[in-house]
């Protein structure tokens, strides 16, 4: 019996020729601009009507992409964490109003009782991001365990009292992962395999560093540098409940289709429309579905690619149109800086940001400055961070990024000046406080 698979190269153009053409044009533009390396598939009512792949699993050796290629799904891992939590609630082992101190003993009693499962799921727990901690940087490449991440989280101050604010939190999903391990008695990776992988027929899930290293079919990531060149990255580390699971396009399609049809094992009634993009400097991924039967998955071993493709895919699904595909912002900034200088950047940076449908805030130049720093173009990176401070003088994050840049260059004096400004604007910034204390 032939196994039904959503494999690239086997897609059939079914009954939607009007939308197939703009998808073809969209992905052609992405490829021509050098900004699509990976695999994508778009389904209607469970059947693939458009798919595309481009590039290599490993660019330096031209190792091809195949149906078995494993991608880092990045923060899409949170989808699996939420589903298992929903299963445990459905099974009666957990309640949304359960306080975390029943399962995780890392917080002061008052804090542990105040944080609920519901708050962890909805960005209202007050927890921040352990990935910003210097302590995480020290263990990132080691064979760390979940309790190591929990220890870091326990040291970090709350951003706000639980339930009183809202902030994106990777730490919240690590705590949810610990709840899963406590209740199931399994490691988080094993829980994903047995509670999601087995029921859905997802056969290619790698979670630990050892599992990823053993997978010779894994793709390597690529960082797109501001000058358009690419840097290959095989940045392997243990997964976390908030990010890092490796899997295939076929497996992710099984998950998104089950979620669209409300057929995940939790039997939870998920929203009728859903889209999520996730990105790291060398990986991007996206998935989603609509109530009229469309679903899609985009897995890319290249920075920014899926993040730029996904909103355009959704636009085509909606009305058959999309904004023309544009190169990465850092490439545009590089051309502006080298051709016209920083005054030109200052004059036009807002329109560049808003043309991509983004809110113009300090995060925009911070993210792009980081890319320049990673590409060793430190002069340009620092210039962008300084411009960011000029445009957003009350942003602690802007000063922190400039401090980080000076620290990367070994200029501790200027790093300290900017870190002290961070503490004036954001006294609860535990990461910067630790850096200054260690001085």
Coordinates of N, CA and C in Angstrom, one line a residue, residues 110-111 114-116 119 123-127 157-166:
X110 N 5.1 33.0 47.2 CA 4.1 33.9 46.7 C 4.0 33.9 45.2
X111 N 5.2 33.9 44.6 CA 5.2 33.9 43.1 C 4.7 32.7 42.5
X114 N 1.1 32.5 42.6 CA 0.4 33.5 41.7 C 0.4 33.2 40.3
X115 N 1.4 32.5 39.8 CA 1.5 32.2 38.4 C 0.7 30.9 38.1
X116 N -0.2 31.1 37.1 CA -1.1 30.0 36.7 C -0.7 29.4 35.3
X119 N -1.9 31.7 32.6 CA -1.0 32.9 32.4 C 0.2 32.5 31.6
X123 N 0.9 34.7 27.8 CA 1.9 35.8 28.0 C 1.6 36.7 29.2
X124 N 1.0 36.2 30.2 CA 0.6 37.1 31.3 C 1.2 36.6 32.6
X125 N 2.2 35.8 32.5 CA 2.8 35.2 33.8 C 3.8 36.2 34.4
X126 N 4.3 37.2 33.7 CA 5.4 38.1 34.2 C 6.8 37.6 34.0
X127 N 6.9 36.3 33.5 CA 8.2 35.8 33.2 C 8.8 36.4 32.0
X157 N 14.2 38.4 37.7 CA 13.1 39.1 38.3 C 11.9 39.1 37.3
X158 N 10.7 39.2 37.9 CA 9.5 39.2 37.1 C 9.4 40.6 36.4
X159 N 8.8 40.5 35.2 CA 8.6 41.8 34.4 C 7.5 42.6 35.0
X160 N 6.5 41.9 35.6 CA 5.3 42.5 36.2 C 4.7 41.4 37.1
X161 N 3.8 41.8 38.0 CA 3.1 40.9 38.8 C 2.2 40.0 37.9
X162 N 2.2 38.7 38.2 CA 1.5 37.7 37.4 C 0.0 38.2 37.2
X163 N -0.4 38.2 35.9 CA -1.8 38.6 35.6 C -2.0 40.0 35.4
X164 N -1.0 40.9 35.6 CA -1.2 42.3 35.5 C -0.7 43.0 34.2
X165 N 0.0 42.2 33.4 CA 0.5 42.7 32.1 C 0.6 41.7 31.1
X166 N 1.3 42.0 30.0 CA 1.4 41.0 28.9 C 2.8 41.2 28.3

